[in-house]
């Protein structure tokens, strides 16, 4: 299995509901480093998994609506705790849709699996990984 990974970051604010979250129930900020890995069984005729430039641009477009936002105010997330794990799933679904739509250019159709990793600090990270199908 071959893979290529692109990276960006997003700066957000949010709060959580529930005693589990202790002081994080209050509004707080986070800067997430976001990695997206694209997997395929064989390389394209050009010898790549996907075009890194197009993959980077797709990730930038997906993160743009979240950057410098209070996620508590995003209607799409109403009623959700926008945990690191939740955001991994959200970004994965958006990147899967972009991949299926051809946003990665030639070769994107051969991507079989995606992994989205959010690093919330140098000590903690979460990811969501699933087949593209």
Coordinates of N, CA, C and O in Angstrom, one line a residue:
X1 N 0.9 -1.2 0.0 CA 0.0 0.0 0.0 C 0.9 1.2 0.0 O 1.8 1.4 0.8
X2 N 0.7 2.1 -0.9 CA 1.4 3.4 -1.0 C 0.5 4.5 -0.3 O -0.7 4.4 -0.3
X3 N 1.2 5.5 0.2 CA 0.5 6.6 0.8 C 1.3 7.9 0.6 O 2.5 7.9 0.5
X4 N 0.6 9.0 0.5 CA 1.2 10.3 0.5 C 0.3 11.1 1.5 O -0.9 10.9 1.6
X5 N 1.0 12.1 2.2 CA 0.3 12.8 3.2 C 0.5 14.3 3.0 O 1.7 14.7 2.7
X6 N -0.5 15.1 3.2 CA -0.4 16.6 3.2 C -0.8 17.1 4.5 O -1.5 16.5 5.3
X7 N -0.3 18.3 4.8 CA -0.5 18.9 6.1 C -0.9 20.4 6.0 O -0.4 21.1 5.1
X8 N -1.7 20.8 6.9 CA -2.1 22.2 7.0 C -2.4 22.5 8.5 O -2.2 21.6 9.3
X9 N -3.0 23.6 8.8 CA -3.4 23.8 10.2 C -4.7 24.7 10.2 O -5.0 25.3 9.2
X10 N -5.4 24.7 11.3 CA -6.6 25.5 11.5 C -6.6 26.0 12.9 O -6.3 25.3 13.9
X11 N -7.0 27.2 13.1 CA -7.2 27.9 14.4 C -8.6 28.1 14.7 O -9.3 28.7 13.9
X12 N -9.1 27.5 15.8 CA -10.5 27.6 16.1 C -10.7 27.9 17.6 O -9.8 27.9 18.3
X13 N -12.0 28.2 17.9 CA -12.4 28.4 19.3 C -13.6 27.5 19.4 O -14.4 27.2 18.4
X14 N -13.9 27.0 20.6 CA -15.1 26.1 20.9 C -15.2 25.9 22.4 O -14.3 26.2 23.1
X15 N -16.3 25.3 22.7 CA -16.5 24.9 24.1 C -17.2 23.6 24.1 O -17.7 23.2 23.0
X16 N -17.2 22.8 25.2 CA -17.8 21.5 25.2 C -18.9 21.5 26.3 O -18.8 22.2 27.3
X17 N -19.9 20.6 26.1 CA -20.9 20.4 27.1 C -20.6 19.0 27.8 O -20.3 18.0 27.1
X18 N -20.8 19.0 29.1 CA -20.6 17.8 29.9 C -19.5 17.8 30.9 O -18.4 18.4 30.6
X19 N -19.7 17.2 32.0 CA -18.8 17.2 33.1 C -17.4 16.6 32.7 O -16.4 16.9 33.3
X20 N -17.5 15.7 31.8 CA -16.3 15.0 31.3 C -15.2 16.0 30.9 O -14.0 15.7 31.1
X21 N -15.6 17.1 30.4 CA -14.6 18.1 29.8 C -14.1 19.1 30.8 O -13.2 19.9 30.4
X22 N -14.5 19.1 32.0 CA -14.0 20.0 33.1 C -13.8 21.4 32.6 O -14.8 22.0 32.1
X23 N -12.6 22.0 32.7 CA -12.5 23.4 32.3 C -12.7 23.6 30.8 O -12.9 24.8 30.4
X24 N -12.6 22.6 30.0 CA -12.8 22.8 28.5 C -14.3 23.1 28.2 O -14.6 23.3 27.1
X25 N -15.2 23.1 29.2 CA -16.5 23.5 29.0 C -16.6 24.9 28.7 O -17.6 25.4 28.1
X26 N -15.6 25.7 29.1 CA -15.6 27.1 28.8 C -15.0 27.3 27.5 O -14.3 26.5 26.9
X27 N -15.3 28.4 26.9 CA -14.8 28.8 25.5 C -13.3 28.8 25.6 O -12.7 29.4 26.5
X28 N -12.6 28.1 24.7 CA -11.2 28.1 24.6 C -10.7 27.9 23.1 O -11.5 27.6 22.3
X29 N -9.5 28.2 22.9 CA -9.0 28.1 21.5 C -8.1 26.9 21.3 O -7.6 26.3 22.3
X30 N -7.9 26.5 20.1 CA -7.0 25.4 19.7 C -6.5 25.7 18.3 O -7.1 26.3 17.5
X31 N -5.2 25.3 18.1 CA -4.6 25.3 16.8 C -4.3 23.8 16.5 O -3.5 23.2 17.2
X32 N -5.0 23.3 15.5 CA -4.8 21.9 15.1 C -3.9 21.8 13.9 O -4.1 22.5 12.9
X33 N -2.9 21.0 14.0 CA -2.1 20.6 12.8 C -2.9 19.4 12.2 O -3.3 18.5 12.9
X34 N -3.2 19.5 10.9 CA -4.1 18.6 10.2 C -3.3 17.8 9.2 O -2.8 18.5 8.3
X35 N -3.3 16.5 9.3 CA -2.6 15.7 8.3 C -3.7 14.8 7.6 O -4.6 14.3 8.3
X36 N -3.6 14.7 6.3 CA -4.5 13.8 5.5 C -3.6 12.9 4.7 O -2.8 13.4 3.9
X37 N -3.8 11.6 4.9 CA -3.1 10.6 4.2 C -4.0 9.9 3.1 O -5.1 9.6 3.5
X38 N -3.5 9.8 1.9 CA -4.2 9.2 0.8 C -3.5 7.8 0.5 O -2.3 7.8 0.3
X39 N -4.2 6.8 0.5 CA -3.7 5.4 0.3 C -4.2 4.8 -1.0 O -5.3 5.0 -1.4
X40 N -3.3 4.1 -1.7 CA -3.7 3.4 -2.9 C -2.8 2.2 -3.1 O -1.6 2.2 -2.6
X41 N -3.3 1.2 -3.8 CA -2.5 -0.1 -3.9 C -1.3 0.0 -4.8 O -0.3 -0.6 -4.6
X42 N -1.4 0.8 -5.9 CA -0.3 1.0 -6.8 C -0.2 2.4 -7.2 O -1.2 3.2 -7.1
X43 N 1.0 2.8 -7.7 CA 1.2 4.2 -8.1 C 0.5 4.5 -9.5 O 0.3 3.6 -10.2
X44 N 0.3 5.8 -9.7 CA -0.2 6.2 -11.0 C 0.9 6.0 -12.1 O 2.0 5.7 -11.7
X45 N 0.5 6.1 -13.4 CA 1.5 6.0 -14.4 C 2.6 7.1 -14.2 O 3.8 6.9 -14.7
X46 N 2.3 8.2 -13.5 CA 3.3 9.2 -13.3 C 4.2 8.9 -12.0 O 5.0 9.7 -11.7
X47 N 3.9 7.8 -11.3 CA 4.7 7.4 -10.2 C 4.3 8.1 -8.9 O 5.1 8.2 -8.0
X48 N 3.0 8.5 -8.8 CA 2.6 9.1 -7.5 C 1.3 8.5 -7.0 O 0.7 7.7 -7.7
X49 N 1.0 8.8 -5.8 CA -0.3 8.4 -5.2 C -1.4 9.4 -5.7 O -2.4 9.0 -6.2
X50 N -1.2 10.6 -5.4 CA -2.0 11.7 -5.9 C -1.1 13.0 -6.1 O 0.0 13.0 -5.6
X51 N -1.6 14.0 -6.8 CA -0.9 15.2 -6.9 C -0.9 15.9 -5.6 O -1.9 16.3 -5.1
X52 N 0.3 16.1 -5.0 CA 0.4 16.7 -3.7 C -0.1 18.2 -3.7 O -0.8 18.6 -2.7
X53 N 0.1 18.9 -4.7 CA -0.4 20.3 -4.8 C -1.9 20.3 -4.8 O -2.5 21.2 -4.1
X54 N -2.5 19.5 -5.6 CA -4.0 19.5 -5.6 C -4.6 19.0 -4.3 O -5.6 19.5 -3.8
X55 N -3.9 18.0 -3.7 CA -4.4 17.5 -2.4 C -4.2 18.6 -1.3 O -5.1 18.8 -0.5
X56 N -3.2 19.4 -1.4 CA -2.9 20.5 -0.4 C -4.0 21.5 -0.6 O -4.5 22.1 0.4
X57 N -4.3 21.9 -1.8 CA -5.3 22.9 -2.1 C -6.7 22.4 -1.7 O -7.5 23.2 -1.1
X58 N -7.0 21.1 -1.9 CA -8.3 20.6 -1.4 C -8.4 20.7 0.1 O -9.5 21.1 0.6
X59 N -7.3 20.4 0.8 CA -7.4 20.5 2.3 C -7.5 21.9 2.7 O -8.3 22.2 3.6
X60 N -6.8 22.8 2.1 CA -7.0 24.3 2.4 C -8.4 24.7 2.2 O -8.9 25.5 3.1
X61 N -9.1 24.3 1.2 CA -10.5 24.7 0.9 C -11.4 24.1 2.0 O -12.4 24.8 2.4
X62 N -11.1 22.9 2.4 CA -12.0 22.2 3.4 C -11.8 22.9 4.8 O -12.8 23.1 5.5
X63 N -10.6 23.3 5.1 CA -10.4 24.0 6.4 C -10.8 25.4 6.5 O -11.1 25.9 7.5
X64 N -10.8 26.1 5.3 CA -11.1 27.5 5.3 C -12.4 27.9 6.0 O -12.4 28.9 6.8
X65 N -13.5 27.2 5.9 CA -14.7 27.7 6.6 C -14.6 27.5 8.2 O -15.4 28.0 8.9
X66 N -13.6 26.8 8.6 CA -13.4 26.6 10.1 C -12.4 27.5 10.7 O -12.4 27.8 11.9
X67 N -11.5 28.0 9.9 CA -10.3 28.7 10.4 C -10.8 30.1 11.0 O -11.6 30.8 10.4
X68 N -10.3 30.4 12.1 CA -10.6 31.6 12.9 C -12.1 31.7 13.2 O -12.6 32.8 13.3
X69 N -12.7 30.6 13.4 CA -14.1 30.5 13.7 C -14.4 30.0 15.1 O -13.6 29.1 15.6
X70 N -15.4 30.4 15.8 CA -15.9 29.8 17.0 C -16.9 28.7 16.5 O -17.9 29.0 15.9
X71 N -16.5 27.4 16.6 CA -17.2 26.3 16.1 C -18.6 26.2 16.8 O -19.5 25.6 16.2
X72 N -18.8 26.8 18.0 CA -20.1 26.8 18.6 C -21.1 27.6 17.8 O -22.3 27.4 18.0
X73 N -20.6 28.5 16.9 CA -21.5 29.3 16.1 C -21.7 28.8 14.7 O -22.4 29.4 13.9
X74 N -21.1 27.6 14.4 CA -21.3 27.0 13.0 C -22.6 26.2 13.0 O -22.7 25.2 13.7
X75 N -23.6 26.6 12.3 CA -24.9 25.9 12.3 C -24.7 24.4 12.0 O -25.5 23.6 12.6
X76 N -23.9 24.0 11.2 CA -23.7 22.6 10.8 C -23.3 21.7 12.0 O -23.5 20.5 12.1
X77 N -22.7 22.4 13.0 CA -22.2 21.7 14.2 C -23.1 21.9 15.4 O -22.8 21.4 16.5
X78 N -24.3 22.4 15.2 CA -25.2 22.7 16.3 C -25.5 21.4 17.1 O -25.8 20.4 16.5
X79 N -25.4 21.5 18.4 CA -25.7 20.3 19.3 C -24.6 19.3 19.4 O -24.7 18.3 20.1
X80 N -23.4 19.6 18.7 CA -22.3 18.6 18.7 C -21.2 19.2 19.6 O -21.0 20.4 19.7
X81 N -20.5 18.3 20.3 CA -19.2 18.6 20.9 C -18.2 18.5 19.8 O -18.0 17.4 19.3
X82 N -17.6 19.6 19.5 CA -16.6 19.5 18.4 C -15.2 19.1 18.8 O -14.2 19.8 18.7
X83 N -15.2 17.9 19.3 CA -14.0 17.3 19.8 C -13.0 17.1 18.7 O -13.4 17.1 17.5
X84 N -11.8 16.8 19.0 CA -10.8 16.5 18.0 C -11.2 15.3 17.2 O -11.1 15.3 16.0
X85 N -11.8 14.3 17.8 CA -12.3 13.1 17.1 C -13.4 13.5 16.1 O -13.4 13.0 15.0
X86 N -14.3 14.3 16.6 CA -15.5 14.7 15.8 C -15.0 15.4 14.6 O -15.4 15.2 13.4
X87 N -14.0 16.3 14.8 CA -13.5 17.1 13.6 C -12.7 16.3 12.6 O -12.8 16.5 11.4
X88 N -12.1 15.2 13.1 CA -11.4 14.3 12.2 C -12.4 13.7 11.2 O -12.2 13.6 10.0
X89 N -13.6 13.2 11.8 CA -14.6 12.6 11.0 C -15.2 13.7 10.0 O -15.4 13.3 8.8
X90 N -15.4 14.9 10.4 CA -15.9 15.9 9.6 C -15.0 16.2 8.4 O -15.4 16.2 7.2
X91 N -13.7 16.3 8.7 CA -12.7 16.6 7.6 C -12.6 15.4 6.7 O -12.5 15.6 5.5
X92 N -12.6 14.2 7.3 CA -12.6 13.0 6.4 C -13.7 13.0 5.4 O -13.5 12.7 4.2
X93 N -14.9 13.2 5.9 CA -16.1 13.2 5.0 C -15.9 14.2 3.9 O -16.2 13.9 2.7
X94 N -15.5 15.4 4.2 CA -15.3 16.4 3.2 C -14.2 16.1 2.2 O -14.3 16.3 1.0
X95 N -13.1 15.5 2.7 CA -12.0 15.1 1.8 C -12.4 13.9 0.9 O -12.0 13.9 -0.2
X96 N -13.2 13.0 1.5 CA -13.6 11.9 0.7 C -14.5 12.4 -0.4 O -14.4 12.0 -1.6
X97 N -15.4 13.4 -0.2 CA -16.3 13.9 -1.2 C -15.4 14.7 -2.2 O -15.7 14.5 -3.5
X98 N -14.4 15.4 -1.8 CA -13.5 16.1 -2.8 C -12.8 15.1 -3.6 O -12.6 15.3 -4.9
X99 N -12.3 14.0 -3.1 CA -11.6 13.0 -3.8 C -12.5 12.4 -4.9 O -12.2 12.2 -6.0
X100 N -13.7 12.0 -4.4 CA -14.7 11.4 -5.4 C -15.1 12.4 -6.5 O -15.4 12.0 -7.6
X101 N -15.1 13.7 -6.2 CA -15.5 14.7 -7.2 C -14.3 15.0 -8.2 O -14.5 15.8 -9.1
X102 N -13.2 14.4 -8.0 CA -12.1 14.6 -8.9 C -11.2 15.8 -8.6 O -10.3 16.2 -9.4
X103 N -11.3 16.3 -7.4 CA -10.5 17.5 -7.0 C -9.0 17.2 -6.9 O -8.2 18.1 -6.9
X104 N -8.6 15.9 -6.8 CA -7.2 15.6 -6.7 C -6.6 15.4 -8.1 O -5.4 15.1 -8.2
X105 N -7.4 15.5 -9.1 CA -6.9 15.3 -10.5 C -6.7 13.9 -10.9 O -7.2 13.0 -10.2
X106 N -6.0 13.6 -12.0 CA -5.8 12.3 -12.4 C -5.1 11.5 -11.3 O -4.1 12.0 -10.7
X107 N -5.6 10.3 -11.1 CA -5.0 9.4 -10.1 C -5.8 9.4 -8.8 O -5.8 8.4 -8.0
X108 N -6.6 10.4 -8.6 CA -7.5 10.5 -7.4 C -8.5 9.4 -7.4 O -8.9 8.9 -6.3
X109 N -8.9 8.9 -8.5 CA -9.9 7.8 -8.6 C -9.3 6.5 -8.0 O -10.0 5.6 -7.7
X110 N -8.0 6.4 -7.9 CA -7.4 5.2 -7.4 C -7.2 5.2 -5.9 O -6.7 4.2 -5.3
X111 N -7.5 6.3 -5.2 CA -7.4 6.3 -3.8 C -8.4 5.4 -3.1 O -9.6 5.5 -3.5
X112 N -7.9 4.5 -2.3 CA -8.9 3.5 -1.7 C -9.2 3.8 -0.2 O -10.1 3.3 0.3
X113 N -8.3 4.6 0.4 CA -8.5 4.9 1.8 C -7.9 6.2 2.2 O -7.0 6.7 1.6
X114 N -8.5 6.9 3.2 CA -8.1 8.1 3.7 C -7.9 8.1 5.2 O -8.7 7.4 5.9
X115 N -6.9 8.8 5.7 CA -6.7 8.9 7.2 C -6.6 10.4 7.4 O -5.7 11.1 6.8
X116 N -7.4 10.9 8.4 CA -7.3 12.3 8.8 C -6.8 12.3 10.2 O -7.4 11.7 11.1
X117 N -5.7 13.0 10.5 CA -5.1 13.1 11.8 C -5.1 14.6 12.3 O -4.7 15.4 11.5
X118 N -5.6 14.9 13.4 CA -5.5 16.2 14.0 C -4.6 16.1 15.2 O -4.9 15.3 16.2
X119 N -3.6 16.9 15.2 CA -2.7 17.0 16.4 C -3.1 18.2 17.2 O -3.0 19.4 16.7
X120 N -3.6 18.0 18.4 CA -4.1 19.1 19.2 C -3.0 19.7 20.1 O -3.1 20.8 20.6
X121 N -1.9 18.9 20.2 CA -0.7 19.4 20.9 C 0.4 18.5 20.5 O 0.2 17.5 19.8
X122 N 1.6 18.7 21.1 CA 2.7 17.8 20.9 C 2.5 16.5 21.8 O 3.3 15.6 21.6
X123 N 1.5 16.5 22.6 CA 1.2 15.4 23.5 C 0.0 14.5 23.0 O -0.1 13.4 23.5
X124 N -0.9 15.1 22.2 CA -2.1 14.4 21.9 C -2.5 14.6 20.5 O -2.4 15.7 19.9
X125 N -3.1 13.5 19.9 CA -3.6 13.6 18.5 C -4.8 12.5 18.4 O -4.9 11.6 19.2
X126 N -5.6 12.7 17.4 CA -6.7 11.8 17.1 C -6.7 11.6 15.6 O -6.2 12.5 14.9
X127 N -7.3 10.5 15.2 CA -7.5 10.3 13.7 C -8.7 9.5 13.4 O -9.3 8.9 14.3
X128 N -9.1 9.7 12.2 CA -10.2 8.9 11.7 C -9.7 8.3 10.3 O -9.2 9.1 9.5
X129 N -9.9 7.0 10.2 CA -9.4 6.4 9.0 C -10.5 5.4 8.5 O -11.1 4.7 9.3
X130 N -10.7 5.5 7.2 CA -11.8 4.6 6.6 C -11.6 4.4 5.1 O -10.9 5.3 4.5
X131 N -12.1 3.4 4.5 CA -12.1 3.2 3.1 C -12.8 4.4 2.4 O -13.7 5.0 3.0
X132 N -12.5 4.7 1.2 CA -13.1 5.8 0.5 C -14.5 5.4 0.0 O -15.3 6.3 -0.1
X133 N -14.7 4.2 -0.2 CA -16.0 3.7 -0.8 C -17.2 4.2 0.0 O -17.4 4.5 1.0

